[in-house]
PDB file of C-alpha atoms in Angstrom:
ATOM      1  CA  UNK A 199     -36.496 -37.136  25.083  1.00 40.00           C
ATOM      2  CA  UNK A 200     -34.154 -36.561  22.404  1.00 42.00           C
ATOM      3  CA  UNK A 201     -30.881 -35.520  23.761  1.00 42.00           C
ATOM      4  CA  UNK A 202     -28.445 -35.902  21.505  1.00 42.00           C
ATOM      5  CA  UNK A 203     -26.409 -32.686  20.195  1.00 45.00           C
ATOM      6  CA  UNK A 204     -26.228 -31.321  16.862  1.00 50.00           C
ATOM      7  CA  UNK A 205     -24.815 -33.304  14.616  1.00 64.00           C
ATOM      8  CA  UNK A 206     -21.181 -32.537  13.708  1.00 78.00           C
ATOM      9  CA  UNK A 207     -20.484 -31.184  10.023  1.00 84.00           C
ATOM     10  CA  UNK A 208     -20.032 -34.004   7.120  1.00 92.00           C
ATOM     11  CA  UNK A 209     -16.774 -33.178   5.051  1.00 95.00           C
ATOM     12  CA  UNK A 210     -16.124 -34.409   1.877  1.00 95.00           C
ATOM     13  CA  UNK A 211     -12.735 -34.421  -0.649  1.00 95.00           C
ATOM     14  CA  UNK A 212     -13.392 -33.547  -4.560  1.00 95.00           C
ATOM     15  CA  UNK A 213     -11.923 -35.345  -7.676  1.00 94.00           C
ATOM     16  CA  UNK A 214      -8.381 -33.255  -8.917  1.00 93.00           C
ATOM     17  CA  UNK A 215      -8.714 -30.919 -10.969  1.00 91.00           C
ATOM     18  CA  UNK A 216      -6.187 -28.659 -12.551  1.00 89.00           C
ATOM     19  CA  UNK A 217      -4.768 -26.122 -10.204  1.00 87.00           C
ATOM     20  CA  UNK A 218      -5.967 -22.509 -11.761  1.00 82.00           C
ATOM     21  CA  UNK A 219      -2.831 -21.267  -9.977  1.00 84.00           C
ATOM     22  CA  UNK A 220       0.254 -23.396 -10.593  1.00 86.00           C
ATOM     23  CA  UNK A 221       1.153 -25.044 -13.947  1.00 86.00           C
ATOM     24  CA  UNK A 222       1.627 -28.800 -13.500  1.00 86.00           C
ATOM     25  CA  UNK A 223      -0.165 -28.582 -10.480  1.00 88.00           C
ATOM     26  CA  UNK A 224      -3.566 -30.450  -9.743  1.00 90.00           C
ATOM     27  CA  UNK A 225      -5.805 -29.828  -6.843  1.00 92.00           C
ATOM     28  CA  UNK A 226      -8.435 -30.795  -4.621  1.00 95.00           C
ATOM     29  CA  UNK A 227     -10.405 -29.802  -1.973  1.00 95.00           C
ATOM     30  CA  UNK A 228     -12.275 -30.629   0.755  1.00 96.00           C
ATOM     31  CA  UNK A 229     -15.833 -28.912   1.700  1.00 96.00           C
ATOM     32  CA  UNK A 230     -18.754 -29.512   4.258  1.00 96.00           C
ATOM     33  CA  UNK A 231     -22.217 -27.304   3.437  1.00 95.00           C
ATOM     34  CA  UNK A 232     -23.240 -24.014   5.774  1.00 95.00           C
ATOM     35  CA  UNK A 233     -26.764 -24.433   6.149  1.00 92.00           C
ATOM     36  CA  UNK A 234     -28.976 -24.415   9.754  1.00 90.00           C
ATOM     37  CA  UNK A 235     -29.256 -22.571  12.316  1.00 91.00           C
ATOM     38  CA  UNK A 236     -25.072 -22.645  13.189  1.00 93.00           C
ATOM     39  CA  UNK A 237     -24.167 -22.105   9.856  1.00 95.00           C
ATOM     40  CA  UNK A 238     -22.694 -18.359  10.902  1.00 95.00           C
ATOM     41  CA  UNK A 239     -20.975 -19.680  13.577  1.00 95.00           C
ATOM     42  CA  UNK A 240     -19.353 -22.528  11.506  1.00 95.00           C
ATOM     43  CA  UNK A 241     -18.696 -19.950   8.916  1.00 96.00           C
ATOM     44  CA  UNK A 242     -16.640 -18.031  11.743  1.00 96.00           C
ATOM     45  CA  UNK A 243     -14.515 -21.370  12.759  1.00 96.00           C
ATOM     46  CA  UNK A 244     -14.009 -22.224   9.485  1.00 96.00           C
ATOM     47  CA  UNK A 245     -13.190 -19.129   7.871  1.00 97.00           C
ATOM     48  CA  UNK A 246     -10.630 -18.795  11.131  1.00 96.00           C
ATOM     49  CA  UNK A 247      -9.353 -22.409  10.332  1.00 96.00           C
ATOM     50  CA  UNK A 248      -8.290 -21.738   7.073  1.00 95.00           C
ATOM     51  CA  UNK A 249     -11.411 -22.240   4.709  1.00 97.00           C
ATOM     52  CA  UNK A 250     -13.375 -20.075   2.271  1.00 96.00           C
ATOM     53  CA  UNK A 251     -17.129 -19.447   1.405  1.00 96.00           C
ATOM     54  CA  UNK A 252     -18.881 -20.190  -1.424  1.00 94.00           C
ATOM     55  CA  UNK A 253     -22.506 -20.044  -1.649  1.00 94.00           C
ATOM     56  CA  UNK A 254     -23.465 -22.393   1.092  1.00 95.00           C
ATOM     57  CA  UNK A 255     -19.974 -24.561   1.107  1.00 95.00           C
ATOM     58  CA  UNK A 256     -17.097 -24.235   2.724  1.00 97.00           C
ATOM     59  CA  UNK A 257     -13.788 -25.685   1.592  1.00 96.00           C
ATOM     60  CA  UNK A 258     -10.366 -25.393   1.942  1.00 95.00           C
ATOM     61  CA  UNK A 259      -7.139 -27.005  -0.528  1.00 94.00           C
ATOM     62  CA  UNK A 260      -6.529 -30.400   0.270  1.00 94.00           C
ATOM     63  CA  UNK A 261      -3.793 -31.267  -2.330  1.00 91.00           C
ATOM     64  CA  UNK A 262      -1.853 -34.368  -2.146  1.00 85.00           C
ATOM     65  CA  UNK A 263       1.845 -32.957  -3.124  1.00 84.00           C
ATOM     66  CA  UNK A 264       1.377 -28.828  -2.435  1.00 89.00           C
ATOM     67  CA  UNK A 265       1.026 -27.051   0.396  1.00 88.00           C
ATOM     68  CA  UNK A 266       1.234 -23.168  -1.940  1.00 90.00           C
ATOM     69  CA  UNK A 267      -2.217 -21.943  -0.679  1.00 93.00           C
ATOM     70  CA  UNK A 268      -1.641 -20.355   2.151  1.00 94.00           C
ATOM     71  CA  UNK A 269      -4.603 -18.153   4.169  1.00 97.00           C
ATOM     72  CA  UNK A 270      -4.215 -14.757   4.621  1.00 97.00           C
ATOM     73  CA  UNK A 271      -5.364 -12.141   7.453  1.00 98.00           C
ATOM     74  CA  UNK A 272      -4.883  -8.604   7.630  1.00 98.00           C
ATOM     75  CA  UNK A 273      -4.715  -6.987  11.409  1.00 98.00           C
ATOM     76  CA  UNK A 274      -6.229  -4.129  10.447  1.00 98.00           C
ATOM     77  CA  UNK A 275      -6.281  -3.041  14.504  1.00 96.00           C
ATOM     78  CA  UNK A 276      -2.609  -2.249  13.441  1.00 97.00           C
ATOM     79  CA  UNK A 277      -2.858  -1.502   9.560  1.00 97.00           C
ATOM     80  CA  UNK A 278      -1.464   1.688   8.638  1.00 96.00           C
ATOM     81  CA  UNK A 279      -1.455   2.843   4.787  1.00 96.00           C
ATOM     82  CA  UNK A 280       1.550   2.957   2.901  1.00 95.00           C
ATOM     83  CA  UNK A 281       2.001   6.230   0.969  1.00 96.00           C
ATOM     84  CA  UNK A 282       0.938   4.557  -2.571  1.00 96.00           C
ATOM     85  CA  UNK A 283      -2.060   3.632  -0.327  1.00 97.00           C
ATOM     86  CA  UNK A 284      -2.599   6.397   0.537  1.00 97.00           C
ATOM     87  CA  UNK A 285      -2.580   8.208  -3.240  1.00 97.00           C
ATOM     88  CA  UNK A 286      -5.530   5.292  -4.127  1.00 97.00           C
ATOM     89  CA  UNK A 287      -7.240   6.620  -1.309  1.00 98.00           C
ATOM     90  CA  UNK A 288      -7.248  10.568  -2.289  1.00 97.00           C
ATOM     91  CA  UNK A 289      -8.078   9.060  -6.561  1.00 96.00           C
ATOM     92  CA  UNK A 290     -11.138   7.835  -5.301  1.00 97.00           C
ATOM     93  CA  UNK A 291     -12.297  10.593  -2.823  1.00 96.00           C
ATOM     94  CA  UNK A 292     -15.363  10.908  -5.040  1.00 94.00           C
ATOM     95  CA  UNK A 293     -16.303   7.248  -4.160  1.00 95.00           C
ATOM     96  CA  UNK A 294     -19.447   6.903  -1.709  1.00 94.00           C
ATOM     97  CA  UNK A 295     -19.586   3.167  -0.468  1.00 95.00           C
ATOM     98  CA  UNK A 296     -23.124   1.877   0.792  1.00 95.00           C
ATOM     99  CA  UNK A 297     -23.989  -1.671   2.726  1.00 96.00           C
ATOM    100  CA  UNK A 298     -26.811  -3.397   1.550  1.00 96.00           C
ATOM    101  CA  UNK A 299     -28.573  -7.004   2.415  1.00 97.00           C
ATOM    102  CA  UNK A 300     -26.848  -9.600  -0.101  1.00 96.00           C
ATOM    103  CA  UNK A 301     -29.672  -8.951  -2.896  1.00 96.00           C
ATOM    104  CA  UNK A 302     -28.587  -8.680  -6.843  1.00 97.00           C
ATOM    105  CA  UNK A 303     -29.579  -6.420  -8.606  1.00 97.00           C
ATOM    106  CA  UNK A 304     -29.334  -5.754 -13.282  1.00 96.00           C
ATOM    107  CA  UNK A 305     -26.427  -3.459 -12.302  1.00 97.00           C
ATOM    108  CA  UNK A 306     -24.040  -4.993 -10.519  1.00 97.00           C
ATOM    109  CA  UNK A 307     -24.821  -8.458 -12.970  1.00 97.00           C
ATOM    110  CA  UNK A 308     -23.602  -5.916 -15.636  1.00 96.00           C
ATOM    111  CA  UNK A 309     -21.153  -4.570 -14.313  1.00 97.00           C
ATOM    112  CA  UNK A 310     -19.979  -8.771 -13.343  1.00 96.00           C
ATOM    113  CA  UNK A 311     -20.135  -9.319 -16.858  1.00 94.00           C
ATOM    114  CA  UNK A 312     -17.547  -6.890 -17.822  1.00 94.00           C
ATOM    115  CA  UNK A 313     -15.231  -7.694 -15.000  1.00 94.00           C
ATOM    116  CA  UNK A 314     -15.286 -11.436 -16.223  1.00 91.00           C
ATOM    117  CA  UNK A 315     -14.987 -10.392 -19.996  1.00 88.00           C
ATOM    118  CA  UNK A 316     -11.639  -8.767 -19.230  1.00 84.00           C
ATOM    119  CA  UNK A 317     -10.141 -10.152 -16.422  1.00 75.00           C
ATOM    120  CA  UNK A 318     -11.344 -13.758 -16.651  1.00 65.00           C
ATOM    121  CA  UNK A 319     -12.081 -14.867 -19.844  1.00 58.00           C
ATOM    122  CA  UNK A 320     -11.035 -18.637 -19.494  1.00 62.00           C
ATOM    123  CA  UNK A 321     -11.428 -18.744 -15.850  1.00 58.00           C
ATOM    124  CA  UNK A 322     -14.180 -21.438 -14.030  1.00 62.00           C
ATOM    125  CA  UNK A 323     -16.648 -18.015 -13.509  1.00 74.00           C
ATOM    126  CA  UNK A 324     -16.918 -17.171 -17.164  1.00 68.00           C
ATOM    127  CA  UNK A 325     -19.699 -18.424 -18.144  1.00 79.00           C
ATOM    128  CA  UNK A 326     -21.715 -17.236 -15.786  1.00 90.00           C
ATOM    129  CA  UNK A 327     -25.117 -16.286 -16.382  1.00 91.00           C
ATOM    130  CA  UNK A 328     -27.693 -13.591 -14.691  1.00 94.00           C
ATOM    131  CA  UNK A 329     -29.602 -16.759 -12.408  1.00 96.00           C
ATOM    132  CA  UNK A 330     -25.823 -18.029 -11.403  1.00 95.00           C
ATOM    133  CA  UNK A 331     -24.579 -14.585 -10.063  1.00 96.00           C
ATOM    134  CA  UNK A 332     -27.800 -14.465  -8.591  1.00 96.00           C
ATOM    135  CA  UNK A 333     -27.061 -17.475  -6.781  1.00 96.00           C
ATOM    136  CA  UNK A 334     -23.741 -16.405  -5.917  1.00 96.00           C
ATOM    137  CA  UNK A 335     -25.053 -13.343  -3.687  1.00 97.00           C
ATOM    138  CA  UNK A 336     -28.354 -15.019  -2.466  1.00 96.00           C
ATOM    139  CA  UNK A 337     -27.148 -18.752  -1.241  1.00 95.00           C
ATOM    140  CA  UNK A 338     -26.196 -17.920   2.101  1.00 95.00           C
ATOM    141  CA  UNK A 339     -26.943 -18.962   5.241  1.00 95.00           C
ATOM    142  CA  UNK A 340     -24.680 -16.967   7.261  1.00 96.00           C
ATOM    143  CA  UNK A 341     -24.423 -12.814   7.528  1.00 96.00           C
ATOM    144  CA  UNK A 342     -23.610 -11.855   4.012  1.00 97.00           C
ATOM    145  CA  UNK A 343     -24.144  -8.260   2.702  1.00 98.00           C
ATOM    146  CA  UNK A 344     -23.081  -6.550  -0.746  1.00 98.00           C
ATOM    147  CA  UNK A 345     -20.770  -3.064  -0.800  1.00 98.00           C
ATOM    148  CA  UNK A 346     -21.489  -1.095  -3.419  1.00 98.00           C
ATOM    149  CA  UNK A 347     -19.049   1.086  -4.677  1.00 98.00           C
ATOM    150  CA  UNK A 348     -20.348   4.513  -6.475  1.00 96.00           C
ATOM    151  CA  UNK A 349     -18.845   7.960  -8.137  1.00 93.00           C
ATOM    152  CA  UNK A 350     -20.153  10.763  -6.123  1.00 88.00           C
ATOM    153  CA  UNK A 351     -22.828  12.955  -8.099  1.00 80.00           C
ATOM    154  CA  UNK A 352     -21.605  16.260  -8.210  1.00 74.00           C
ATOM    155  CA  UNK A 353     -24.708  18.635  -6.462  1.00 63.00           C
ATOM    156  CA  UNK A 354     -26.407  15.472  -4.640  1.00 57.00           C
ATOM    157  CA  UNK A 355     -25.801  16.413  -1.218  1.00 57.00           C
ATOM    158  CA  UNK A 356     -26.831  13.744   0.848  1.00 57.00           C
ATOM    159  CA  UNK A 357     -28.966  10.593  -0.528  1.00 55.00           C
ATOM    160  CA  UNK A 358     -30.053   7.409   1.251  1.00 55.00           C
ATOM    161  CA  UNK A 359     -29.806   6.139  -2.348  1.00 62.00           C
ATOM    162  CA  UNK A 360     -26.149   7.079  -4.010  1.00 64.00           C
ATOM    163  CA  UNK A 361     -27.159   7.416  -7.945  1.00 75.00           C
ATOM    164  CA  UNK A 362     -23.662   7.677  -9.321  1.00 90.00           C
ATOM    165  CA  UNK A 363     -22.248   4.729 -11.410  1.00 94.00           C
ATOM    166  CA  UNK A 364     -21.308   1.758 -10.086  1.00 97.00           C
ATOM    167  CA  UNK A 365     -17.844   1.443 -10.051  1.00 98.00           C
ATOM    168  CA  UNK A 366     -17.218  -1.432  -7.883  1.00 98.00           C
ATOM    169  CA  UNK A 367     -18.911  -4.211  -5.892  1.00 98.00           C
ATOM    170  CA  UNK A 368     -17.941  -6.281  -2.812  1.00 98.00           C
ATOM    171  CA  UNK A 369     -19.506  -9.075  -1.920  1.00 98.00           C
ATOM    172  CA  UNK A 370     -18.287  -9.496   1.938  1.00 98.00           C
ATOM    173  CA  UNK A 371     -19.228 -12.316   5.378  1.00 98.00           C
ATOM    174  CA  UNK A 372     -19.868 -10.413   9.079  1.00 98.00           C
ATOM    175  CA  UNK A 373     -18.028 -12.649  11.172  1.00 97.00           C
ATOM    176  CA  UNK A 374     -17.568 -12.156  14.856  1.00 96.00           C
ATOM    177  CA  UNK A 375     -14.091 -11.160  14.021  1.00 97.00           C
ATOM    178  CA  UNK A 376     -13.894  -9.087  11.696  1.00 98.00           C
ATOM    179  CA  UNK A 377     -14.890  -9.186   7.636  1.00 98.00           C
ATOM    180  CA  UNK A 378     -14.499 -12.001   4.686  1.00 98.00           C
ATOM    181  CA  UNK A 379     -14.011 -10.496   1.549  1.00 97.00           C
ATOM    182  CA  UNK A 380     -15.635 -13.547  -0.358  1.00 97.00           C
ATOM    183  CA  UNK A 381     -15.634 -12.509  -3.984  1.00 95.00           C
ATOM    184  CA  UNK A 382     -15.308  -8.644  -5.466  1.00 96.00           C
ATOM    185  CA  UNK A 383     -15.215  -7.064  -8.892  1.00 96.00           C
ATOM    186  CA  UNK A 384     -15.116  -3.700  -9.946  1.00 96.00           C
ATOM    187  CA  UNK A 385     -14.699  -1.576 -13.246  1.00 96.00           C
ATOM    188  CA  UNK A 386     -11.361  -2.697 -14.755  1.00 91.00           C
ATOM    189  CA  UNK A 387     -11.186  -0.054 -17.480  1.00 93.00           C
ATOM    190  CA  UNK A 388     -10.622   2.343 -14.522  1.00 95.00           C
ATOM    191  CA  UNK A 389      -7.035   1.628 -13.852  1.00 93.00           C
ATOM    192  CA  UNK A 390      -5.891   4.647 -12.142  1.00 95.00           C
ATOM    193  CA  UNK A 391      -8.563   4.356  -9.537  1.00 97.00           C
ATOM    194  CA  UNK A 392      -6.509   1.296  -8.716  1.00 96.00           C
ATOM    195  CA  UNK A 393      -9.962  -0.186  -7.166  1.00 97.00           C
ATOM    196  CA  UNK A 394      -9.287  -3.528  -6.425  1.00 96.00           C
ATOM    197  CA  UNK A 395      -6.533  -2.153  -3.628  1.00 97.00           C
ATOM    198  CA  UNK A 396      -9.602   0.831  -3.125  1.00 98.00           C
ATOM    199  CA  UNK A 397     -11.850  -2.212  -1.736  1.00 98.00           C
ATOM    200  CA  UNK A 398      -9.764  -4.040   0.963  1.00 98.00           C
ATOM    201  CA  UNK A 399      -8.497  -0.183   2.013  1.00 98.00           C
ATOM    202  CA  UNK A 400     -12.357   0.251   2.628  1.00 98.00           C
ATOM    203  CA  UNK A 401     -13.165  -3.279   4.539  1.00 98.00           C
ATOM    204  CA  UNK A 402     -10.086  -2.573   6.751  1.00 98.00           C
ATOM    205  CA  UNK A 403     -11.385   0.632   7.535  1.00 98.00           C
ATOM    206  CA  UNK A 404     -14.838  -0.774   8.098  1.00 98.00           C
ATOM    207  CA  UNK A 405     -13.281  -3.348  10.278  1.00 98.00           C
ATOM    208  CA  UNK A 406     -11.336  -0.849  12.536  1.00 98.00           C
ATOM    209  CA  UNK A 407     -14.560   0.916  12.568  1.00 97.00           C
ATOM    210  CA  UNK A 408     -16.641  -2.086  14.410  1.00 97.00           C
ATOM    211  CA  UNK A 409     -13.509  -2.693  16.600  1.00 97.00           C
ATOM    212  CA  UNK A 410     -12.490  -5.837  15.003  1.00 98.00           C
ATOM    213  CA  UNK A 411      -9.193  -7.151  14.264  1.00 98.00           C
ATOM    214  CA  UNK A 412      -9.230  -9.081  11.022  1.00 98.00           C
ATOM    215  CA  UNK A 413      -9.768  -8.430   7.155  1.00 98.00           C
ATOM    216  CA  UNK A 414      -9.872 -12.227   5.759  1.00 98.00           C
ATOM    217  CA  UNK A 415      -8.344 -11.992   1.922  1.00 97.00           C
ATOM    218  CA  UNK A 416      -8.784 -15.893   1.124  1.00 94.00           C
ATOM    219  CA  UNK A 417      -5.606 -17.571  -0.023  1.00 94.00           C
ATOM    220  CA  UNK A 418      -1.964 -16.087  -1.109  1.00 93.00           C
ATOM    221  CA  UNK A 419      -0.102 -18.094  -3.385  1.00 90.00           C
ATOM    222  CA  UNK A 420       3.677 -17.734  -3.587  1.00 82.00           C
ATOM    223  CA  UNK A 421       4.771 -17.232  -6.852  1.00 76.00           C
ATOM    224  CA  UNK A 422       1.106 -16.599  -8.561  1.00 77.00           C
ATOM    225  CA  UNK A 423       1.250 -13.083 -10.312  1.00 74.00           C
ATOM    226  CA  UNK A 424      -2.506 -13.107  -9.314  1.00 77.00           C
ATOM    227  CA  UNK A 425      -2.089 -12.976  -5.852  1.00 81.00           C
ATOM    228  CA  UNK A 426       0.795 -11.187  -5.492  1.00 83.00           C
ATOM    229  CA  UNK A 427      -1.333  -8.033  -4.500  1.00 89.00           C
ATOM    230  CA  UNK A 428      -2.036  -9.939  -1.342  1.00 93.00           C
ATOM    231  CA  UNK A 429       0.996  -9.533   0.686  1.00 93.00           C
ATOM    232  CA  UNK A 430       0.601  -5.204   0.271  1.00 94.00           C
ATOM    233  CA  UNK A 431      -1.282  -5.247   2.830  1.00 97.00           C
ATOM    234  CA  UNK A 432       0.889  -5.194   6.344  1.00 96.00           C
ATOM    235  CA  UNK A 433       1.195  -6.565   8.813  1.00 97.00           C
ATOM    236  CA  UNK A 434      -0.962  -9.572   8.480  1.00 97.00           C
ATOM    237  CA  UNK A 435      -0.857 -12.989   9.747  1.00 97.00           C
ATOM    238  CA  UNK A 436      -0.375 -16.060   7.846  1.00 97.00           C
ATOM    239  CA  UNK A 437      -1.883 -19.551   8.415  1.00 96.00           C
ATOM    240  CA  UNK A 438       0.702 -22.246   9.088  1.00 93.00           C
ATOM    241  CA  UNK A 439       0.685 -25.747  10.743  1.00 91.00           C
ATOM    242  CA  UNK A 440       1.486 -23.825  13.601  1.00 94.00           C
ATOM    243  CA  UNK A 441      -1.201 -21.957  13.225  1.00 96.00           C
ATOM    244  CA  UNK A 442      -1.682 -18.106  12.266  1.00 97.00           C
ATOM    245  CA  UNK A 443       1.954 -16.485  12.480  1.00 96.00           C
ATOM    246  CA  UNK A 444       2.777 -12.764  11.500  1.00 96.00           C
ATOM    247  CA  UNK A 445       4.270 -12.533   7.926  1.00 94.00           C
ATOM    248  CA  UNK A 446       7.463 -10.768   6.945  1.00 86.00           C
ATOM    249  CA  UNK A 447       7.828 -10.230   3.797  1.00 81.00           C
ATOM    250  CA  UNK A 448      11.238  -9.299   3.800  1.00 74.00           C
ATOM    251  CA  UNK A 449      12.090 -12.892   4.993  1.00 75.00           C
ATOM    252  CA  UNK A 450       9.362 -14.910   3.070  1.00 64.00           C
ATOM    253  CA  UNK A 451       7.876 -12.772   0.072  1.00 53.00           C
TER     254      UNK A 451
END
């Protein structure tokens, strides 16, 4: 009889590439696949260890001369909302935010289209096409589900299916600590809505909901005017060689 446990995961390094981040910079990065029956726990380790998801692969920087990418967690056990938080929150009262299994759908592809066509025109995602967003929600092997974000109707009372427009969509891991906020986009035209900051105020929320500690926000970079948004949200931990620490931003940001 066959005794033997299940095999350990196979990580590989990719070729550089240059850094999307950091001018000058190249990176690289090193991945292992999420498939089988562990892949959600192997999600959770990773995810706690520093990496992101992807489809079905995991990977983390692995950069030969920069350490910038640093992970970043939320406690959202102890989050409370500053008061420009707190003013995004009352702008999108009308906003009714629904769960669903990690299926696409015409509407959100759309409304991905957009998001891409004015925030990331030369970025690695702009070319995307209906099958690859498709792909994007669907190849998972570990407890994904999409947040739809949607204007209230006025007069609708209560419906098991919002009908408003979509305004916003979250594509977010279950892990046994808290959520992974793996990719999101949302109507950028809509700037006083402010509802990129909108989304993580709803997973944290969601999070202290189920009792869990942790909003994962994928990687800060220090000095990247595209992740600068990142370190708003207090306190949260950062992930050093030492292993996660609390951030001050007084002292580091």
């Amino acid at each position: 009889m066959n005794t033997q446990a299940t095999p350990s995961p196979q990580f590989y390094l990719t070729a550089p590439a240059v850094c999307p981040y950091l001018p000058g910079e190249m990176e690289r990065k090193v991945f292992t696949h999420l498939v089988g029956p562990r892949a959600a726990e192997m999600n959770d380790l990773l995810t706690q260890g520093g990496f992101r998801r992807s489809q079905n692969i995991a990977y983390r920087p692995a950069c030969e001369s920069c350490r910038a990418c640093i992970s970043v967690r939320i406690l959202a056990n102890e989050f409370e909302p500053a008061r420009s938080m707190k003013r995004v929150l009352a702008a999108n009262r009308d906003i009714v935010s629904t769960i669903y299994p990690a299926q696409p759908s015409t509407e959100q592809f759309s409304l991905f289209r957009r998001y891409l066509d004015d925030r990331h025109q030369r970025g690695g995602m702009s070319d995307m096409s209906a099958l690859d967003y498709a792909i994007m929600v669907e190849d998972t092997h570990v407890n994904t589900r999409i947040i739809e974000y949607r204007e209230r109707v006025p007069g609708s009372g209560i419906s098991a299916e919002p009908k408003g427009e979509l305004l916003a969509v979250a594509l977010t891991d279950m892990m046994s600590d808290g959520l992974s906020m793996v990719y999101s986009f949302f109507n950028s035209g809509l700037e006083k809505r402010s509802l990129g900051t909108y989304m993580i105020l709803d997973h944290i929320h969601r999070t202290q909901t189920l009792g869990l500690p942790h909003v994962y926000l994928g990687y800060w970079v220090k000095g990247s005017s595209k992740m600068g948004y990142k370190t708003r949200f207090q306190p949260q931990e950062h992930l050093t060689p030492r292993g996660w620490e609390r951030f001050d931003p007084e002292k580091d940001g």
